[in-house]
Coordinates of C-alpha atoms in Angstrom, one line a residue:
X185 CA 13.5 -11.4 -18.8
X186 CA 9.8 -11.5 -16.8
X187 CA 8.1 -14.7 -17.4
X188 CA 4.1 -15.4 -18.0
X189 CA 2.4 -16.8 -15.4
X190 CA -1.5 -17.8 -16.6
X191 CA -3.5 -16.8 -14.0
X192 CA -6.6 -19.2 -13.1
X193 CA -8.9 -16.8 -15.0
X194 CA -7.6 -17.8 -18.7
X195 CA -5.1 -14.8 -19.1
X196 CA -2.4 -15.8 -20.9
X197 CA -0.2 -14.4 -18.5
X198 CA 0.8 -10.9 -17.0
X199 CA 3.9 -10.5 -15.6
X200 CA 4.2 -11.3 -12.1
X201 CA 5.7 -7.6 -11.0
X202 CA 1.9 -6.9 -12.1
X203 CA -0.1 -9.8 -10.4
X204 CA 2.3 -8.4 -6.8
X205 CA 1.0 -5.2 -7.2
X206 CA -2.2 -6.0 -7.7
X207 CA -2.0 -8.5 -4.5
X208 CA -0.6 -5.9 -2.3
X209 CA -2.7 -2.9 -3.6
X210 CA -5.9 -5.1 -2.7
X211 CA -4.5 -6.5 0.3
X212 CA -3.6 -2.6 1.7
X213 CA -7.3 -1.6 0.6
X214 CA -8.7 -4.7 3.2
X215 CA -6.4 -3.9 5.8
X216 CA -7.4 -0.1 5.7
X217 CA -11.3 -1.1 5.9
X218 CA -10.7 -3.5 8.6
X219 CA -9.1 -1.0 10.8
X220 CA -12.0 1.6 9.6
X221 CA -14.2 -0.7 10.9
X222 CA -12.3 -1.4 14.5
X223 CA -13.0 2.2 15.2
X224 CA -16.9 1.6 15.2
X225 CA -16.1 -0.5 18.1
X226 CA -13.2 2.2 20.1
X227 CA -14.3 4.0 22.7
X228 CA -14.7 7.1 21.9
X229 CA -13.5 8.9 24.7
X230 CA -10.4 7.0 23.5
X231 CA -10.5 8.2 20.4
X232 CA -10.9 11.8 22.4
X233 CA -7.5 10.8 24.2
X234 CA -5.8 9.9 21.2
X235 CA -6.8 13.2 19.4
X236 CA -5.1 15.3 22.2
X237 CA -1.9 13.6 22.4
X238 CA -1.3 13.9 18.9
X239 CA -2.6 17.3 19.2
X240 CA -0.3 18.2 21.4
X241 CA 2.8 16.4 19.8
X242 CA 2.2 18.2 16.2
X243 CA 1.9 21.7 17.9
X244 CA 5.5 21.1 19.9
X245 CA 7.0 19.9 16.4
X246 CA 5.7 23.1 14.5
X247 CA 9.1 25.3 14.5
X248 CA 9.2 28.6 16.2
X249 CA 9.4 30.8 12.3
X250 CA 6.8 28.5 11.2
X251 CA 4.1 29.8 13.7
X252 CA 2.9 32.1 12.5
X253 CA 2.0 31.0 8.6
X254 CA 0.6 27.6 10.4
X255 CA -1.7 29.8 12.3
X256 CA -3.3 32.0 9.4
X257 CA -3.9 27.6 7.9
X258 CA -5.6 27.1 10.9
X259 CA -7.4 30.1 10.7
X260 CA -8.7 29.5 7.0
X261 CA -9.1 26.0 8.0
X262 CA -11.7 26.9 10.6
X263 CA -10.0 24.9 13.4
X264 CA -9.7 26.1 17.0
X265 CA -5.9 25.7 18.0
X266 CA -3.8 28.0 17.5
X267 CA 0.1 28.1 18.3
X268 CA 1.8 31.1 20.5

């Protein structure tokens, strides 16, 4: 059985399963706009640097029989790599 919590703003309760999703739904929203605005202050030839190496990881993951179909997406995705 869920019990009623009241909450401070004269609800006359919702169950708690509720009021933790709502916390960590809210609290995941802040922590994705605080690191949004941390890159304002990155370097960007950081960024740069990041961008290749996981460039370069993704396109040694792609499997060999996948090449090909993941090069016509890049291709409609107007993007410049391309796997060989």
């Amino acid at each position: 059985m869920l019990t009623r919590l009241p909450s401070s703003s004269g609800d006359l309760g919702e169950p708690a399963q509720q009021r933790v999703r709502r916390w960590q739904t809210a609290r995941t929203w802040a922590r994705l706009i605080r690191e949004a605005e941390a890159l304002w202050r990155v370097d960007v030839r950081a960024l740069h640097r990041l961008a290749a190496q996981e460039l370069f990881q993704l396109v040694q993951e792609v499997p060999p029989r996948m090449r090909r179909r993941v090069n016509l997406w890049l291709v409609r995705f107007r993007v410049m790599t391309r796997l060989h």
